[in-house]
PDB file of C-alpha atoms in Angstrom:
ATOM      1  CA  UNK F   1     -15.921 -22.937   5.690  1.00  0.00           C
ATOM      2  CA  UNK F   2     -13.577 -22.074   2.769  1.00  0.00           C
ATOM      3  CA  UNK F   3     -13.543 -18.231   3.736  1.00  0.00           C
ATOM      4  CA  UNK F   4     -12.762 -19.719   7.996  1.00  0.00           C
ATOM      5  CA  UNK F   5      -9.752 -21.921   6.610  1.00  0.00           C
ATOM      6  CA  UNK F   6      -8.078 -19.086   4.091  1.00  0.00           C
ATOM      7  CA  UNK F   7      -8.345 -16.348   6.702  1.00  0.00           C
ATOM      8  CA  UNK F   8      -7.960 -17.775  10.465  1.00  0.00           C
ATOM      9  CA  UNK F   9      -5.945 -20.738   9.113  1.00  0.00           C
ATOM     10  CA  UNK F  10      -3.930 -19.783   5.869  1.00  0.00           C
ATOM     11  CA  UNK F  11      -3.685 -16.335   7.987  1.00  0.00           C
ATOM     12  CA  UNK F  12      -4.553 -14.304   4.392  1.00  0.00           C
ATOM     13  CA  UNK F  13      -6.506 -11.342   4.808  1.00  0.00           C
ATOM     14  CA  UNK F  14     -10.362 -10.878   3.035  1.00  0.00           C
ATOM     15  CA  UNK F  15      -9.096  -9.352   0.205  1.00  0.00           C
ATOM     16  CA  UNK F  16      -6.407 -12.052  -0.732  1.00  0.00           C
ATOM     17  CA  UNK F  17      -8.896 -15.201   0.552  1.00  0.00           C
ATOM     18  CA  UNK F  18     -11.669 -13.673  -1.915  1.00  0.00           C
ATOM     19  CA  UNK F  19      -8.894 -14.195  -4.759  1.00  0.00           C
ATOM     20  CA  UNK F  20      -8.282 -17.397  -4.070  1.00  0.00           C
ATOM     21  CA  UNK F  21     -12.195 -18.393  -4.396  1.00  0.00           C
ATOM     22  CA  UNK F  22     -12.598 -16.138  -7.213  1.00  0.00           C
ATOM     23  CA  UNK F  23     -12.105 -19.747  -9.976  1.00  0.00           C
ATOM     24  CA  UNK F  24     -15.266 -21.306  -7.858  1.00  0.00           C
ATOM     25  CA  UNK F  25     -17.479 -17.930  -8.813  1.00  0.00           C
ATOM     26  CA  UNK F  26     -16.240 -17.458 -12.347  1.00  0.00           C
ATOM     27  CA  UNK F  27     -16.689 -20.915 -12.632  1.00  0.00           C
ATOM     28  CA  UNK F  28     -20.338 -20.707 -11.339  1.00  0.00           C
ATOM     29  CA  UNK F  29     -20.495 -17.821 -14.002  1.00  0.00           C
ATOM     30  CA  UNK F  30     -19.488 -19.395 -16.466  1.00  0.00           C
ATOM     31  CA  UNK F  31     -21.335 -23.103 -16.040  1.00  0.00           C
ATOM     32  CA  UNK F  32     -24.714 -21.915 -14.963  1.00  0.00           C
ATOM     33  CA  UNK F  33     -26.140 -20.325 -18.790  1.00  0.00           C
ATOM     34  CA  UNK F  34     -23.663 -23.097 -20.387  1.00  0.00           C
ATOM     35  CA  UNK F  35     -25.656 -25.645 -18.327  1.00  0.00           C
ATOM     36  CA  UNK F  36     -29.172 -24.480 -19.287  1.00  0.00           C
ATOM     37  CA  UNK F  37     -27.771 -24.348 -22.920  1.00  0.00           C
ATOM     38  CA  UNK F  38     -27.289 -28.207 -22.667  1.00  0.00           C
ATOM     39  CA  UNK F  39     -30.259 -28.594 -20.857  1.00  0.00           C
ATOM     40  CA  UNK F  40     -32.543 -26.935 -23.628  1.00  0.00           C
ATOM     41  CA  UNK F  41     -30.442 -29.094 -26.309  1.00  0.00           C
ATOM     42  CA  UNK F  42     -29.860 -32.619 -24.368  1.00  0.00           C
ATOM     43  CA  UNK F  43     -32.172 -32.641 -22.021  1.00  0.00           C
ATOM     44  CA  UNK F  44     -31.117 -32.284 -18.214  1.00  0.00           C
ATOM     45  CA  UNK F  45     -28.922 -35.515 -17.627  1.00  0.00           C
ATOM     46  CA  UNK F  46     -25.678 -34.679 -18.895  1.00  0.00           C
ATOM     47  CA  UNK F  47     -24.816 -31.674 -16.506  1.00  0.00           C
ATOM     48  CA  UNK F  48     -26.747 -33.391 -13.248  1.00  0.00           C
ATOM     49  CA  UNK F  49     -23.710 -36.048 -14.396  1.00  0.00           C
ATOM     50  CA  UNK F  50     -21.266 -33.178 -14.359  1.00  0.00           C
ATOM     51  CA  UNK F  51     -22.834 -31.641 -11.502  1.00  0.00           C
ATOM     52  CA  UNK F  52     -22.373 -34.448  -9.668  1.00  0.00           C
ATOM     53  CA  UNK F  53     -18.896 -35.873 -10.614  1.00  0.00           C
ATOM     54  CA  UNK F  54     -17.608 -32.225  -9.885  1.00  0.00           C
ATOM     55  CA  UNK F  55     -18.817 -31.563  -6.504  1.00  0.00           C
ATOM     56  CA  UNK F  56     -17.402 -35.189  -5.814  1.00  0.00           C
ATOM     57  CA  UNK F  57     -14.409 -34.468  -6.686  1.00  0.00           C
ATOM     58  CA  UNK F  58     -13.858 -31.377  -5.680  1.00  0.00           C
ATOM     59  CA  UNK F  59     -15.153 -32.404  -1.747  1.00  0.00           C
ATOM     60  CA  UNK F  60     -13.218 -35.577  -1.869  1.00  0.00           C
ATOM     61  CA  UNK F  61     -10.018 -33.700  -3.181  1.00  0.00           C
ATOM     62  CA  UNK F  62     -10.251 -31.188  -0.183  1.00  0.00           C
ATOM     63  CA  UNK F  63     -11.206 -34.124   2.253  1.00  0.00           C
ATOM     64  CA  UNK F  64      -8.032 -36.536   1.098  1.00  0.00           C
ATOM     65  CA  UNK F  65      -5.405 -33.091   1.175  1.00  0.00           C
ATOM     66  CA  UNK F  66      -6.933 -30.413   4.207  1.00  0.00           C
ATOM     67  CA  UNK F  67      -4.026 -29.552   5.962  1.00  0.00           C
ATOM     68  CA  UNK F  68      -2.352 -26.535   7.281  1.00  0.00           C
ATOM     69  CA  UNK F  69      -0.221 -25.979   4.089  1.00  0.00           C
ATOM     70  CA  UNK F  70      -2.128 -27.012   1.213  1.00  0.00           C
ATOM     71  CA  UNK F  71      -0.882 -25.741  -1.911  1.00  0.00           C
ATOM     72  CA  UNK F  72      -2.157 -23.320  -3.928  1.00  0.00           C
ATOM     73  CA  UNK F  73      -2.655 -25.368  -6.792  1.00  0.00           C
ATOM     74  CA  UNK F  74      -5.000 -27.831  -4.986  1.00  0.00           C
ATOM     75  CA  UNK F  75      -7.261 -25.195  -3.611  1.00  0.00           C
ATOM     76  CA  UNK F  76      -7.421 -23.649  -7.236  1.00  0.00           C
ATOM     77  CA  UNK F  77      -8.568 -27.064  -8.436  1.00  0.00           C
ATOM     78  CA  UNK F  78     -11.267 -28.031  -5.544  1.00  0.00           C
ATOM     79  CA  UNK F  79     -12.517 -24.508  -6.223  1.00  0.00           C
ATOM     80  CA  UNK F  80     -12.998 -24.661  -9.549  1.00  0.00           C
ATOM     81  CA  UNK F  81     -14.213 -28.119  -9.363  1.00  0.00           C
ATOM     82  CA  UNK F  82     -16.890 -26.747  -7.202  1.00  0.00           C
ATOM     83  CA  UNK F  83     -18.258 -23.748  -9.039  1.00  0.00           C
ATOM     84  CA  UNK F  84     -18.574 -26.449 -12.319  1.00  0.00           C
ATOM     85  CA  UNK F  85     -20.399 -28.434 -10.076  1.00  0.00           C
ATOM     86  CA  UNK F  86     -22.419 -25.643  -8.398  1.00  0.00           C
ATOM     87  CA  UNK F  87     -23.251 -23.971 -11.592  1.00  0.00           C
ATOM     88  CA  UNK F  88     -24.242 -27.302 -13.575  1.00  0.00           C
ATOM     89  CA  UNK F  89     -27.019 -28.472 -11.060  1.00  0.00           C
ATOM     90  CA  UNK F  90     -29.393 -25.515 -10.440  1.00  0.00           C
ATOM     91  CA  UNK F  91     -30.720 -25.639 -14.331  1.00  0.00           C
ATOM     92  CA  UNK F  92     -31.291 -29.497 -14.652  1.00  0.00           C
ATOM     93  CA  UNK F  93     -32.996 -29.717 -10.997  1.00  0.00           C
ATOM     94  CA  UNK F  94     -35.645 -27.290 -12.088  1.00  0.00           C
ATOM     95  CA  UNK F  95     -36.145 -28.389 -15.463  1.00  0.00           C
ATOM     96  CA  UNK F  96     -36.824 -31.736 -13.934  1.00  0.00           C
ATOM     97  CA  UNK F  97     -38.975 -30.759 -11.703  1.00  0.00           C
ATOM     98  CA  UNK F  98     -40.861 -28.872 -14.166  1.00  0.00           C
ATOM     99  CA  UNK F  99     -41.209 -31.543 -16.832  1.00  0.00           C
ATOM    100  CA  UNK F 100     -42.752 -34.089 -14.257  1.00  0.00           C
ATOM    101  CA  UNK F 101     -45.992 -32.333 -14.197  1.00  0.00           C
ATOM    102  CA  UNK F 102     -48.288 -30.598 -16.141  1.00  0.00           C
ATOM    103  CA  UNK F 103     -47.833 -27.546 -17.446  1.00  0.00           C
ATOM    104  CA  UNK F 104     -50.866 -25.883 -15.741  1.00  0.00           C
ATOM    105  CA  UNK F 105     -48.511 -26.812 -12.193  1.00  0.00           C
ATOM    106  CA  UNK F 106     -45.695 -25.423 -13.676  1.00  0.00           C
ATOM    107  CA  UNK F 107     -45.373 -22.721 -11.493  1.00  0.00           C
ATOM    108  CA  UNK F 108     -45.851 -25.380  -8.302  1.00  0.00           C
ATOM    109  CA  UNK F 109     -42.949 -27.544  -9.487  1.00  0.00           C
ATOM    110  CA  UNK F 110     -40.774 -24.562  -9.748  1.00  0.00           C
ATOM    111  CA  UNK F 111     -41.701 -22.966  -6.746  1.00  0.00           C
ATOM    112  CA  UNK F 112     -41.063 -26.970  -4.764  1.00  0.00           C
ATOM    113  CA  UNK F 113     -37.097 -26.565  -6.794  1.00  0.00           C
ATOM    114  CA  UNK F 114     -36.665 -23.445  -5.393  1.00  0.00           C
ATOM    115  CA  UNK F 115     -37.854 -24.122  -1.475  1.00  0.00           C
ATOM    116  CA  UNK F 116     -36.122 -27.728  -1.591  1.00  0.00           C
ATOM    117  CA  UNK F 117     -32.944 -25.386  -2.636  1.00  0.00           C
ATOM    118  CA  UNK F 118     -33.218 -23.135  -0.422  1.00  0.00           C
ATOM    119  CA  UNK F 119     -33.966 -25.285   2.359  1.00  0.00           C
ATOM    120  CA  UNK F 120     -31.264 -27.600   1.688  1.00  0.00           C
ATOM    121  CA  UNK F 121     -28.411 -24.711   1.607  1.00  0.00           C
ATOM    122  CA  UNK F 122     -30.174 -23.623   5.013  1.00  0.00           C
ATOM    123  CA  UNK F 123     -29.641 -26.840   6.476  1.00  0.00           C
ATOM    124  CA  UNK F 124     -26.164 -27.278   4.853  1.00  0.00           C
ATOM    125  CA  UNK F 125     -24.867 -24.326   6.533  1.00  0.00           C
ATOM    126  CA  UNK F 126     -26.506 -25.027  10.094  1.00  0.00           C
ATOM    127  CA  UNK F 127     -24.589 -28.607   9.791  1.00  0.00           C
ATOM    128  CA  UNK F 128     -21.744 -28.212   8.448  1.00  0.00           C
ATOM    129  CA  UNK F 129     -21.490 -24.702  10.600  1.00  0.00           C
ATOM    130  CA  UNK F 130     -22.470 -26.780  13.934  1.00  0.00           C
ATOM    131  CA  UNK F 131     -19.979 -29.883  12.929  1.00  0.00           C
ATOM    132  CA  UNK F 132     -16.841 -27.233  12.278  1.00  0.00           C
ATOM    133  CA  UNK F 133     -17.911 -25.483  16.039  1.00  0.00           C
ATOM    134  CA  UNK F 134     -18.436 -28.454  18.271  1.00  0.00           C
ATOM    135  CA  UNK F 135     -14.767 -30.239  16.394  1.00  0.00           C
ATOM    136  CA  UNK F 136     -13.169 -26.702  16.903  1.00  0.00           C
ATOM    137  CA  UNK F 137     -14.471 -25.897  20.445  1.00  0.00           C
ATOM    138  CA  UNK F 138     -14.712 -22.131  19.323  1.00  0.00           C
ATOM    139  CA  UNK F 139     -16.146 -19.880  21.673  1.00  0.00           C
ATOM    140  CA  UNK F 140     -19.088 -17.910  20.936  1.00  0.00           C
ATOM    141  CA  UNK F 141     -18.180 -15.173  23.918  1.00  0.00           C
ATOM    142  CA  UNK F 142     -15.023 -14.594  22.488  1.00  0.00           C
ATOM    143  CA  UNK F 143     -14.629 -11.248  20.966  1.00  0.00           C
ATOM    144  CA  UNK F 144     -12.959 -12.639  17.839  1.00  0.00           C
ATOM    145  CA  UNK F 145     -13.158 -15.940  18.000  1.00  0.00           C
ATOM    146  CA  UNK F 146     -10.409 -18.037  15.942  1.00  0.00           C
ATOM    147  CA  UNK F 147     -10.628 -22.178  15.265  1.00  0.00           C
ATOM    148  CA  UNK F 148      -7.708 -23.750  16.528  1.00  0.00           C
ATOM    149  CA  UNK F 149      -5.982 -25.138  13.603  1.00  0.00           C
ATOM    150  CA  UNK F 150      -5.605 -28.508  13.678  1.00  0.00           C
ATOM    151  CA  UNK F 151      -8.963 -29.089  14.933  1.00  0.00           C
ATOM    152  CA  UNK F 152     -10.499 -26.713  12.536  1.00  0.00           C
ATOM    153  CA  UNK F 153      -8.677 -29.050   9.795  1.00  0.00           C
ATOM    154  CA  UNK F 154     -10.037 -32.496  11.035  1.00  0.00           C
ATOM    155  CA  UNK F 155     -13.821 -30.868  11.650  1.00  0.00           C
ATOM    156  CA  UNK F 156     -13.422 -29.960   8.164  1.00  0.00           C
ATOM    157  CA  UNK F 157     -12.217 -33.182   6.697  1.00  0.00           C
ATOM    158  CA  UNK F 158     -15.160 -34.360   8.078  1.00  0.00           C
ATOM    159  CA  UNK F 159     -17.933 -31.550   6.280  1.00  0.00           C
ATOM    160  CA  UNK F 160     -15.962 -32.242   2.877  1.00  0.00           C
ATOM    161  CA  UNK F 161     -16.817 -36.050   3.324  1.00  0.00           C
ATOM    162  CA  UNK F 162     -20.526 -35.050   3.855  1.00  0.00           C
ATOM    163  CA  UNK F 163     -20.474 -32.951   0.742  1.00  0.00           C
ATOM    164  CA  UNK F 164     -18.593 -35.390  -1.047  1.00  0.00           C
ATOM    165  CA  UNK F 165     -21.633 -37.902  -0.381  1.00  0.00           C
ATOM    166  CA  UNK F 166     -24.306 -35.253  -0.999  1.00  0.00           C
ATOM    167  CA  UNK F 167     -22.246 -34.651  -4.458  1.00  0.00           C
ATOM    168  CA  UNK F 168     -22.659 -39.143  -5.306  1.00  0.00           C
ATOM    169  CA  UNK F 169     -26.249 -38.613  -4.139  1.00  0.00           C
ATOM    170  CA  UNK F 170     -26.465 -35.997  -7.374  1.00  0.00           C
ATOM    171  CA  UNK F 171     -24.737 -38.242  -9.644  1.00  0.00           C
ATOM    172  CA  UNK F 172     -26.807 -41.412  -8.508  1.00  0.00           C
ATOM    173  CA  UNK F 173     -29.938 -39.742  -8.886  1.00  0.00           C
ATOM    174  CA  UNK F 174     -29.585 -38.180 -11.712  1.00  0.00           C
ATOM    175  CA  UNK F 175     -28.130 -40.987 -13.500  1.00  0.00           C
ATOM    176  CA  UNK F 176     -31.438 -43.036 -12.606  1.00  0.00           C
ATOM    177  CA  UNK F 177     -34.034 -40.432 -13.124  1.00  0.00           C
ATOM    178  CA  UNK F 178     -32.395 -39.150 -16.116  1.00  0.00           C
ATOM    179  CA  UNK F 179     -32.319 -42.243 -18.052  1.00  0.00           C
ATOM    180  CA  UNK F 180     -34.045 -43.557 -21.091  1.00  0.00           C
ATOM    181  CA  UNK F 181     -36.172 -46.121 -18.694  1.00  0.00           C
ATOM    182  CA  UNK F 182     -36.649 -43.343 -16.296  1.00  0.00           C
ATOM    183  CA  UNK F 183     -38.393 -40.359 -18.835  1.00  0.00           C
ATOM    184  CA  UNK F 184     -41.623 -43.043 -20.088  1.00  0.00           C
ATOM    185  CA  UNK F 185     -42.503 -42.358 -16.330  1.00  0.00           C
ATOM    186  CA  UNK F 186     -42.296 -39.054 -15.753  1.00  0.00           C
ATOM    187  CA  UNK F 187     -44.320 -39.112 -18.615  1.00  0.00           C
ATOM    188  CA  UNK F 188     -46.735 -41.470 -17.716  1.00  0.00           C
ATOM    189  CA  UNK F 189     -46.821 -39.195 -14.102  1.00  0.00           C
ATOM    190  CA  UNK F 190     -47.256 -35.859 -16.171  1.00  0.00           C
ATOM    191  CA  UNK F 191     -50.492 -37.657 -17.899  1.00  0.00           C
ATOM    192  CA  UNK F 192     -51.921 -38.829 -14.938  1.00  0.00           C
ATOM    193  CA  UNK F 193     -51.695 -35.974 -13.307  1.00  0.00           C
ATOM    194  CA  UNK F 194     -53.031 -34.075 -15.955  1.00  0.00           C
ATOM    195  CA  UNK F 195     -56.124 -36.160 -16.690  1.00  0.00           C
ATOM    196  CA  UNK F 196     -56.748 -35.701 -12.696  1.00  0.00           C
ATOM    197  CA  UNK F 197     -56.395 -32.350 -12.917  1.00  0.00           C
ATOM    198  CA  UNK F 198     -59.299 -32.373 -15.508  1.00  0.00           C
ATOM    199  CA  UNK F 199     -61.100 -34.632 -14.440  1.00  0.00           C
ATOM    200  CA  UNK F 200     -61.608 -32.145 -11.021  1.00  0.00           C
ATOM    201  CA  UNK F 201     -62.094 -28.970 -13.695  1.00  0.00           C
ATOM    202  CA  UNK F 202     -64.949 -30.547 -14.994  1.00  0.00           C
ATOM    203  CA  UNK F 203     -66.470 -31.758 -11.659  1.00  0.00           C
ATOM    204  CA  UNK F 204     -66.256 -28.215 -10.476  1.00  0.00           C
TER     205      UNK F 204
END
């Protein structure tokens, strides 16, 4: 979506819209081993907080400013208020996943992170992809097909709103399964489970 607006709106070419995206990957760079570094130390609620709060603020910033001519220092912002975001969740979402089971299902919890990830960008992109193409009315025959500005602009507005509430749905949920009354149950859940799993090696 980013990449759409910079080239067929802003009019910049690939080289110049890659630039101005470059803060949301050094960002990402620079967040993701800084984020598993707090993780290891803290535990994994702090950056899901981050994580969250960024990616809010970075949609909502986009969604309350899209237009035609949005300065440069806005964009710059929203990006790098993304790639914090983007960077801080992938470490704590794993380790989460991992630490609510035994560690003999390690590899399954890791292996459920990474296909709920996965599946989730797929989705995001068929969404927000079909929501910018049926507000922009672009043609699929055309040879090089270009969004019509203003439209493109308002069917993004809307796809930064979604993101904005999938970036609260972070924050919520990590602030209540991150929480000192939320770890005695993933601990309790981790037991359980393990005594089942036992309980079944010894029956076998």
């Amino acid at each position: 979506m980013s990449s759409l607006y910079l080239q067929h709106v802003r009019g910049y070419d690939p080289l110049h819209a890659g630039l101005f995206m470059l803060p949301m990957a050094t960002m990402a760079l620079f967040s993701a081993p800084l984020s598993g570094r707090i993780v290891g130390t803290r535990g994994p609620r702090a950056p899901l907080l981050i994580a969250g709060t960024a990616l809010s603020a970075s949609a909502t910033l986009q969604a309350l400013t899209y237009s035609t001519h949005l300065s440069a220092t806005v964009l710059f912002t929203a990006y790098t208020l993304f790639g914090v975001g983007f960077g801080m969740v992938n470490a704590p979402i794993t380790n989460t996943a991992i630490a609510s089971l035994p560690r003999s299902q390690a590899g399954v919890a890791a292996a459920m992170a990474s296909t709920s990830r996965q599946l989730g960008q797929a989705l995001g992109v068929a969404v927000i992809g079909a929501l910018l193409a049926t507000d922009t009315h672009l043609n699929p025959a055309a040879t090089h097909p270009h969004p019509d500005p203003t439209a493109f602009i308002d069917g993004s507005r809307t796809a930064w709103w979604l993101i904005a509430g999938c970036g609260g749905a972070i924050l919520l949920i990590g602030t209540l399964t991150s929480g000192h009354r939320a770890q005695p149950t993933a601990q309790r859940t981790a037991q359980q489970l393990a005594t089942k799993e036992t309980q079944t090696t010894v029956k076998a």
